[in-house]
CSV table of C-alpha atoms in Angstrom, one decimal:
chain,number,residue,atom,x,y,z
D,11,UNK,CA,0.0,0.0,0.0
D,12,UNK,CA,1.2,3.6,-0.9
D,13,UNK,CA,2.2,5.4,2.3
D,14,UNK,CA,0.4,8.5,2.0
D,15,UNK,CA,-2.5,6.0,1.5
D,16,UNK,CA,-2.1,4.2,4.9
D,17,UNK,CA,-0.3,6.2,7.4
D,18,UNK,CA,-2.1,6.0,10.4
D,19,UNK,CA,0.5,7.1,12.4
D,20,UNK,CA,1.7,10.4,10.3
D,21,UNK,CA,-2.6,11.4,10.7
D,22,UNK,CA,-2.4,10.9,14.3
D,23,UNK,CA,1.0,12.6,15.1
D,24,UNK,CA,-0.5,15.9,13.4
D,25,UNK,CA,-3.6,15.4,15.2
D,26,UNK,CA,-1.5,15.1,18.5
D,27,UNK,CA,0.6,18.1,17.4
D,28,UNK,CA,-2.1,20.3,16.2
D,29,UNK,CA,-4.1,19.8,19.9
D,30,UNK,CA,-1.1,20.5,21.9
D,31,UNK,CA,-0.2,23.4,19.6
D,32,UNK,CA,3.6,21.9,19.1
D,33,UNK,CA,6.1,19.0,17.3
D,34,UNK,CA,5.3,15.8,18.7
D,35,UNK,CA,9.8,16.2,19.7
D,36,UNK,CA,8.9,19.6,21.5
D,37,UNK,CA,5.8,17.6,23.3
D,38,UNK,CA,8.0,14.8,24.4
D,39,UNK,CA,10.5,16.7,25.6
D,40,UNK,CA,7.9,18.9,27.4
D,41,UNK,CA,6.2,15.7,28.9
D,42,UNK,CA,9.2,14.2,29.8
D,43,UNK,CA,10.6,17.4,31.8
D,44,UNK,CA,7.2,17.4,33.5
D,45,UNK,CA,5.4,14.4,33.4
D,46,UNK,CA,3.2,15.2,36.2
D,47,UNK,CA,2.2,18.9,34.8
D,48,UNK,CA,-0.6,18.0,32.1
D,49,UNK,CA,-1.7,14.2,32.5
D,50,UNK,CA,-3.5,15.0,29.0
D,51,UNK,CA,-0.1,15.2,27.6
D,52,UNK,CA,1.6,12.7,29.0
D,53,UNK,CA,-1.0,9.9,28.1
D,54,UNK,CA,-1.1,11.3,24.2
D,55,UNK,CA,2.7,10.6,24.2
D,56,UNK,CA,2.6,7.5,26.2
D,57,UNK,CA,0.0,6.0,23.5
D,58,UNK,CA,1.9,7.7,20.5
D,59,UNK,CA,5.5,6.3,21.7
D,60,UNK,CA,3.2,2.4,22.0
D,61,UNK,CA,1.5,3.2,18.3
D,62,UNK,CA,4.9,4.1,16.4
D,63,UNK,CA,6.1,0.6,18.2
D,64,UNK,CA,2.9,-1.0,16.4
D,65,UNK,CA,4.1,0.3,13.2
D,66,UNK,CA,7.4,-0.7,13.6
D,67,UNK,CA,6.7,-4.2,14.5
D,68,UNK,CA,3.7,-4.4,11.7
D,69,UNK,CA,6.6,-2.8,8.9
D,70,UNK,CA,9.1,-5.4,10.1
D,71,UNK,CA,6.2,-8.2,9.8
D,72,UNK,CA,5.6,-7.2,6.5
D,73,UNK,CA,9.0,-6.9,5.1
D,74,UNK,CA,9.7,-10.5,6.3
D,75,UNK,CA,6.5,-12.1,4.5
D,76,UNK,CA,7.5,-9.8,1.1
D,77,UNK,CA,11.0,-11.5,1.7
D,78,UNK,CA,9.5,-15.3,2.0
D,79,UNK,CA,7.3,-14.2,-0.8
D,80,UNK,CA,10.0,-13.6,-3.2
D,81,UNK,CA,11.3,-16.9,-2.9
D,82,UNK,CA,8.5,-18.7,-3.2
D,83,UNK,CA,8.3,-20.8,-6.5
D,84,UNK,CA,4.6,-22.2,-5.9
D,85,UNK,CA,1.8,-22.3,-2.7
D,86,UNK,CA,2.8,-21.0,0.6
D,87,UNK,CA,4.6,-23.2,3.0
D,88,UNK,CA,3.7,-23.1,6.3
D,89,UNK,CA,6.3,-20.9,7.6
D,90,UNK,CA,4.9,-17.9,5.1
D,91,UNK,CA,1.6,-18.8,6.2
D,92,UNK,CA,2.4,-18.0,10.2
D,93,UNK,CA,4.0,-14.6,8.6
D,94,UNK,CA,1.0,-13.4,6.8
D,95,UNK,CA,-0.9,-14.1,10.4
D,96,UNK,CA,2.5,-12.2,11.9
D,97,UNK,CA,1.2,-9.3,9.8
D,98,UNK,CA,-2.5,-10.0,10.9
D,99,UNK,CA,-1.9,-9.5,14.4
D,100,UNK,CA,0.6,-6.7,14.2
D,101,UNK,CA,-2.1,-4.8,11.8
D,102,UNK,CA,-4.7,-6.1,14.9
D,103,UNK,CA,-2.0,-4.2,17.2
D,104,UNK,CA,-1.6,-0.7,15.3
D,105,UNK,CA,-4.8,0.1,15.0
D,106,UNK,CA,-5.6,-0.6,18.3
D,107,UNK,CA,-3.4,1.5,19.9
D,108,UNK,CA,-4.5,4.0,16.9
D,109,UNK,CA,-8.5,3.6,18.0
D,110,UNK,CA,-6.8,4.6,21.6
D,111,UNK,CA,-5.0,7.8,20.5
D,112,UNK,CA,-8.0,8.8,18.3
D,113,UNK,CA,-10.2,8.4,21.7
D,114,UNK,CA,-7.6,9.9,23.8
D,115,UNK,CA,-7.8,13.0,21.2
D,116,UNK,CA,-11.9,13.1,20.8
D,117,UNK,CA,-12.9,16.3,22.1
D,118,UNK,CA,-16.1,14.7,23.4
D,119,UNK,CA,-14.4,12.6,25.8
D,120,UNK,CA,-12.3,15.1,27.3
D,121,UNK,CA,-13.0,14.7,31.0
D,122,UNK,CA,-14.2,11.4,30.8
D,123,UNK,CA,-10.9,9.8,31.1
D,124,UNK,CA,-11.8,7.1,34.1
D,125,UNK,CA,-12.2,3.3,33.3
D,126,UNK,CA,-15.9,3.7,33.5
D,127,UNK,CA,-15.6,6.4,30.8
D,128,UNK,CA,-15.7,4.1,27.9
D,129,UNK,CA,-19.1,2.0,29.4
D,130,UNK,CA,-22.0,2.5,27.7
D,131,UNK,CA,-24.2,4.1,29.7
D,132,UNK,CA,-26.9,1.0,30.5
D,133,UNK,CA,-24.4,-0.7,32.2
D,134,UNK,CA,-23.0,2.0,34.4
D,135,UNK,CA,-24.7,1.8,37.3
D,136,UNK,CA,-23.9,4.7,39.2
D,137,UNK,CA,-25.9,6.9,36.8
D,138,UNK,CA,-29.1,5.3,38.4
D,139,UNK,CA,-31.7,7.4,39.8
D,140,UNK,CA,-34.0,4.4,40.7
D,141,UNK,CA,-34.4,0.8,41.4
D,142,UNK,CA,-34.0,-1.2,38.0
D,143,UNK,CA,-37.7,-3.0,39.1
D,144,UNK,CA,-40.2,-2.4,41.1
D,145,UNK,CA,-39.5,-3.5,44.7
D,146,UNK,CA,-42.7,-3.3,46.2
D,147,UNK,CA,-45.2,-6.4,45.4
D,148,UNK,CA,-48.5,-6.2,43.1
D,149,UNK,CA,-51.7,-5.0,44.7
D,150,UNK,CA,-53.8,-7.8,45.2
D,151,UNK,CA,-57.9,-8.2,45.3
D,152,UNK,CA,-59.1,-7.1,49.5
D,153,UNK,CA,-61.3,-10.7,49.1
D,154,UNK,CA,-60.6,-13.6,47.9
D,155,UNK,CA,-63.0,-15.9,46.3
D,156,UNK,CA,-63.7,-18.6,49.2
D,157,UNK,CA,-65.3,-20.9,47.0
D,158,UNK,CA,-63.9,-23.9,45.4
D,159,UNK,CA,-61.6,-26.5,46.1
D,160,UNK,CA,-58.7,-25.6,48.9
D,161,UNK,CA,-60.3,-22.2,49.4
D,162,UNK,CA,-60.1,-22.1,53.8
D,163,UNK,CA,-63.4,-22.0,55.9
């Protein structure tokens, strides 16, 4: 694939750049100076630094099944076979980490940066105003029929 065509990382890194207003050098440097003085910051470099490993790992995974490609005269052997699934996995990896930085840069979840932040609503139950059911039991008739059988006398 033509890199201007699939680079994930280069869209992300100016994303990061453009939100903190600097290089993604300048921000690192910044963040690791200060780690501690914008965690917003330090947790978009900590997920770039882990997505630019992705890529790393996925171009290295692809350049080894090209290679086993080359020399192969018919079918796949097995061992070009457990590449391509190399390159699955590590494509698996990237844009995982990629979904993460695109969250992390979301200006709709700015704020909602706790664990629970990423539940869907239905299951968070501290958002509750009420019981989920109705605690108290059905009304029931003030007489019951007395007649028939096992009715008490």
């Amino acid at each position: 694939m033509p890199d201007e065509v699939d680079d994930v990382v280069g869209v992300l890194t100016e994303q990061i750049e453009h939100r903190f207003g600097m290089g993604i050098g300048t921000l690192k440097a910044a963040v690791a100076a200060a780690p501690d003085a914008h965690r917003e910051a330090t947790e978009a470099v900590r997920r770039h630094d882990l997505l630019t490993e992705s890529q790393a790992v996925l171009e290295h995974a692809e350049d080894d099944l090209l290679r086993a490609l080359e020399t192969q005269p018919g079918e796949a052997d097995d061992h070009t076979v457990d590449l391509a699934h190399r390159v699955n996995d590590a494509v698996s990896a990237r844009d995982g980490r990629a979904m993460a930085v695109r969250w992390l840069l979301d200006p709709a979840t700015r704020g909602e940066r706790s664990p629970a932040a990423g539940r869907p609503t239905r299951l968070d139950r501290s958002t509750r105003r009420g019981p989920a059911a109705p605690t108290s039991p059905p009304a029931r008739p003030a007489t019951a029929p007395a007649t028939g059988r096992g009715a008490l006398r």
